[in-house]
XYZ file of C-alpha atoms in Angstrom:
276
model
C -53.300 29.760 105.368
C -50.322 30.053 107.711
C -51.715 33.274 109.200
C -55.065 31.523 109.625
C -53.179 28.749 111.422
C -51.681 31.327 113.785
C -55.132 32.699 114.635
C -56.486 29.178 115.128
C -53.651 28.430 117.580
C -54.523 31.681 119.382
C -57.963 30.171 119.988
C -56.394 26.940 121.251
C -54.325 28.831 123.799
C -52.757 26.602 126.441
C -54.765 23.653 125.156
C -52.133 23.497 122.418
C -49.281 23.139 124.870
C -47.100 20.073 124.210
C -44.959 18.722 127.094
C -41.325 17.912 126.251
C -40.369 16.579 129.670
C -38.502 18.100 132.643
C -41.011 20.965 132.936
C -40.369 21.956 129.304
C -43.228 22.766 126.965
C -43.731 24.010 123.456
C -46.935 25.611 122.281
C -48.528 25.003 118.905
C -48.836 28.787 118.603
C -45.034 29.125 118.737
C -44.689 26.597 115.903
C -47.371 28.321 113.832
C -45.751 31.743 114.310
C -42.298 30.365 113.376
C -43.684 28.839 110.155
C -45.543 32.025 109.274
C -42.499 34.260 109.820
C -40.346 31.834 107.808
C -42.793 32.221 104.909
C -42.644 36.049 104.913
C -39.098 36.778 106.070
C -37.740 37.072 102.520
C -40.351 39.665 101.426
C -39.682 41.551 104.660
C -35.954 41.683 103.919
C -36.560 42.842 100.350
C -39.190 45.446 101.212
C -38.075 49.044 100.641
C -40.690 50.886 102.709
C -38.728 52.971 105.295
C -41.166 52.253 108.120
C -40.950 48.496 107.517
C -37.163 48.560 107.381
C -36.915 50.717 110.513
C -39.241 48.400 112.455
C -37.247 45.366 111.288
C -33.900 46.913 112.244
C -35.145 47.857 115.720
C -36.446 44.316 116.216
C -33.046 42.882 115.282
C -31.268 45.432 117.495
C -33.341 44.573 120.571
C -32.947 40.842 119.832
C -29.158 41.319 119.648
C -29.118 43.108 123.005
C -31.083 40.236 124.559
C -28.702 37.618 123.185
C -25.648 39.644 124.231
C -26.959 39.885 127.802
C -27.244 36.074 127.855
C -23.740 35.598 126.503
C -22.421 37.671 129.377
C -23.838 34.987 131.718
C -22.270 32.003 129.968
C -19.820 31.416 132.789
C -22.447 31.370 135.541
C -25.227 29.332 133.957
C -25.346 25.653 132.995
C -25.436 25.006 129.246
C -28.963 23.573 129.417
C -30.348 26.607 131.224
C -28.516 28.932 128.848
C -30.063 27.184 125.839
C -33.522 27.377 127.361
C -33.018 31.062 128.183
C -31.937 31.650 124.589
C -35.342 30.544 123.360
C -36.994 33.553 125.005
C -35.364 36.272 122.826
C -35.940 34.072 119.762
C -39.603 33.743 120.642
C -39.844 37.489 121.281
C -38.316 38.271 117.880
C -40.693 35.926 116.056
C -43.747 37.469 117.697
C -42.396 40.996 117.172
C -42.174 40.318 113.422
C -45.843 39.329 113.131
C -47.027 42.929 112.399
C -44.521 43.157 109.543
C -45.688 39.782 108.240
C -49.298 40.962 108.257
C -48.362 44.148 106.416
C -46.446 42.170 103.790
C -49.333 39.707 103.423
C -51.800 42.515 102.733
C -49.477 44.488 100.443
C -48.752 41.385 98.384
C -52.514 40.960 97.958
C -52.272 37.419 99.289
C -55.033 38.481 101.671
C -57.271 41.525 101.424
C -57.560 43.940 104.322
C -61.286 43.200 104.546
C -60.707 39.467 104.926
C -57.893 40.073 107.417
C -60.088 42.241 109.641
C -62.870 39.683 109.396
C -60.460 36.994 110.599
C -59.420 39.166 113.544
C -63.020 39.991 114.451
C -63.995 36.305 114.460
C -60.925 35.323 116.484
C -61.786 37.680 119.349
C -65.477 36.768 119.301
C -64.754 33.017 119.300
C -62.219 33.555 122.087
C -64.948 35.167 124.188
C -67.407 32.409 123.287
C -64.979 29.709 124.421
C -64.478 31.688 127.612
C -68.195 31.756 128.349
C -68.418 28.007 127.721
C -65.542 27.455 130.153
C -67.216 29.639 132.750
C -70.455 27.653 132.426
C -69.102 24.113 132.309
C -65.725 24.460 134.092
C -65.995 27.309 136.623
C -63.602 25.613 139.061
C -60.082 25.067 137.684
C -58.716 23.418 140.796
C -58.469 20.170 138.852
C -55.658 21.549 136.647
C -53.538 22.905 139.505
C -51.483 19.701 139.386
C -50.323 20.699 135.892
C -48.873 24.012 137.060
C -51.892 26.269 136.453
C -53.550 28.541 139.009
C -56.785 27.129 140.518
C -59.046 29.997 139.438
C -62.621 29.809 140.642
C -65.596 31.313 138.804
C -63.410 33.472 136.564
C -63.401 33.524 132.778
C -60.044 32.202 131.621
C -61.061 30.518 128.369
C -58.517 28.390 126.577
C -55.689 30.625 127.825
C -56.252 29.380 131.410
C -55.266 32.750 132.885
C -57.613 35.754 133.316
C -54.711 38.206 133.440
C -53.589 37.136 129.946
C -56.919 36.776 128.200
C -58.253 40.055 129.657
C -55.914 42.279 127.580
C -56.913 40.239 124.505
C -60.516 41.300 125.033
C -59.398 44.921 125.430
C -57.542 44.724 122.113
C -60.582 43.108 120.516
C -62.869 45.896 121.745
C -60.525 48.543 120.323
C -60.255 46.752 116.954
C -64.019 46.291 116.667
C -64.681 49.887 117.665
C -62.187 51.345 115.204
C -62.789 49.091 112.170
C -66.483 48.216 112.094
C -69.131 50.693 110.883
C -71.760 51.717 113.405
C -74.448 49.055 113.522
C -76.334 46.856 115.976
C -73.930 43.993 115.147
C -70.932 46.096 116.133
C -72.399 47.087 119.504
C -73.510 43.525 120.283
C -70.003 42.171 119.591
C -68.338 44.898 121.665
C -70.768 44.266 124.510
C -70.024 40.528 124.374
C -66.272 41.200 124.641
C -66.891 43.630 127.497
C -68.893 40.975 129.361
C -66.039 38.531 128.796
C -63.581 41.108 130.194
C -65.918 41.691 133.131
C -66.056 37.962 133.895
C -62.254 37.684 134.139
C -62.300 39.646 137.432
C -58.735 40.649 136.605
C -57.696 43.878 138.282
C -54.792 44.422 135.911
C -57.099 43.942 132.918
C -59.640 46.373 134.378
C -56.835 48.925 134.803
C -55.659 48.269 131.253
C -59.184 48.851 129.946
C -59.420 52.145 131.841
C -56.133 53.421 130.423
C -56.717 52.160 126.879
C -60.342 53.330 126.772
C -59.635 56.825 128.051
C -56.635 57.227 125.735
C -58.754 56.098 122.778
C -61.496 58.594 123.624
C -58.851 61.313 124.029
C -57.281 60.571 120.646
C -60.737 60.503 119.059
C -61.546 63.797 120.817
C -64.952 62.422 121.668
C -66.506 63.313 125.017
C -69.350 60.877 124.330
C -66.963 57.952 124.041
C -65.157 59.230 127.125
C -68.407 59.142 129.119
C -69.164 55.621 127.858
C -65.696 54.475 128.944
C -66.149 56.093 132.367
C -69.475 54.308 132.757
C -67.853 51.006 131.803
C -65.056 51.593 134.321
C -67.621 52.164 137.074
C -69.372 48.901 136.123
C -66.055 47.033 136.241
C -65.195 48.484 139.633
C -68.581 47.757 141.187
C -68.661 44.222 139.828
C -65.305 43.520 141.443
C -65.712 45.463 144.656
C -69.115 44.130 145.722
C -70.054 40.597 144.584
C -66.515 39.370 144.028
C -65.392 40.299 147.538
C -68.284 38.334 149.025
C -67.380 35.294 146.927
C -63.716 35.480 147.944
C -64.572 35.790 151.637
C -66.704 32.666 151.434
C -63.727 30.760 149.971
C -61.089 32.327 152.253
C -59.294 34.051 149.359
C -57.097 36.934 150.522
C -56.602 39.414 147.672
C -54.241 41.524 149.814
C -51.855 38.594 150.069
C -52.200 38.037 146.313
C -51.362 41.666 145.575
C -48.401 41.517 147.977
C -47.073 38.419 146.230
C -47.344 40.150 142.878
C -45.425 43.187 144.113
C -42.777 40.877 145.505
C -42.537 39.162 142.130
C -42.093 42.561 140.421
C -39.337 43.407 142.895
C -37.520 40.146 142.173
C -37.793 40.784 138.454
C -36.191 44.223 138.877
C -33.366 42.703 140.941
C -32.734 40.056 138.271
C -32.672 42.775 135.587
C -30.201 44.856 137.585
C -27.927 41.869 138.132
């Protein structure tokens, strides 16, 4: 039930964000993940499988490095900011432990692998469905700009309210459906629906992610047919962005060059912060 709660909160996305004041928020997904990990942490600690123990130890090691880097800044940061910053490694560790929790849940027979995959399949499909509903009824998100969100126009953002975040989710969903469902009309319809959802995000980073993930998957499968299908899909993604999207952005005075420049500047600032 707790894992089902996590997947339900995934569907809620940013609609489950709870304001705490002073630009602080907590997401229902974070609470659901914390409760789920708390319920499986003891079996994880007691599990003897080498792969599980190695994954757990690496998670703890990376978490320790993150916390240590914060402690080195204790003299230069206010206590409040230090406490807020400390929540980030904690959140990372909780989310990093989800795969182990899922493994433990299946091995303990609390949930069968068939039911688990069915839950995942439905989550991605419902996420795409909510995205299409948003695109139809709320294509202009300028109204939520006052709450700190980007004013996306005619882009599928779903309940996550960001095309660059929800796009990779559709890529993951396509890979899971492709690798776990038997060949059937239902499988191809679901994959096509997720591809259309990815297409409607008009997210360049997501398109690039699809190209890399799709080609790598075809390479690992050693299937030239799948490689050709991925190449065809990449061409469709490129054409859909390069032709109609550019006309739409020109009509609304949207400069994608400036947007790309701002993103590169943000990457540069992130690198400088890391080096400091």
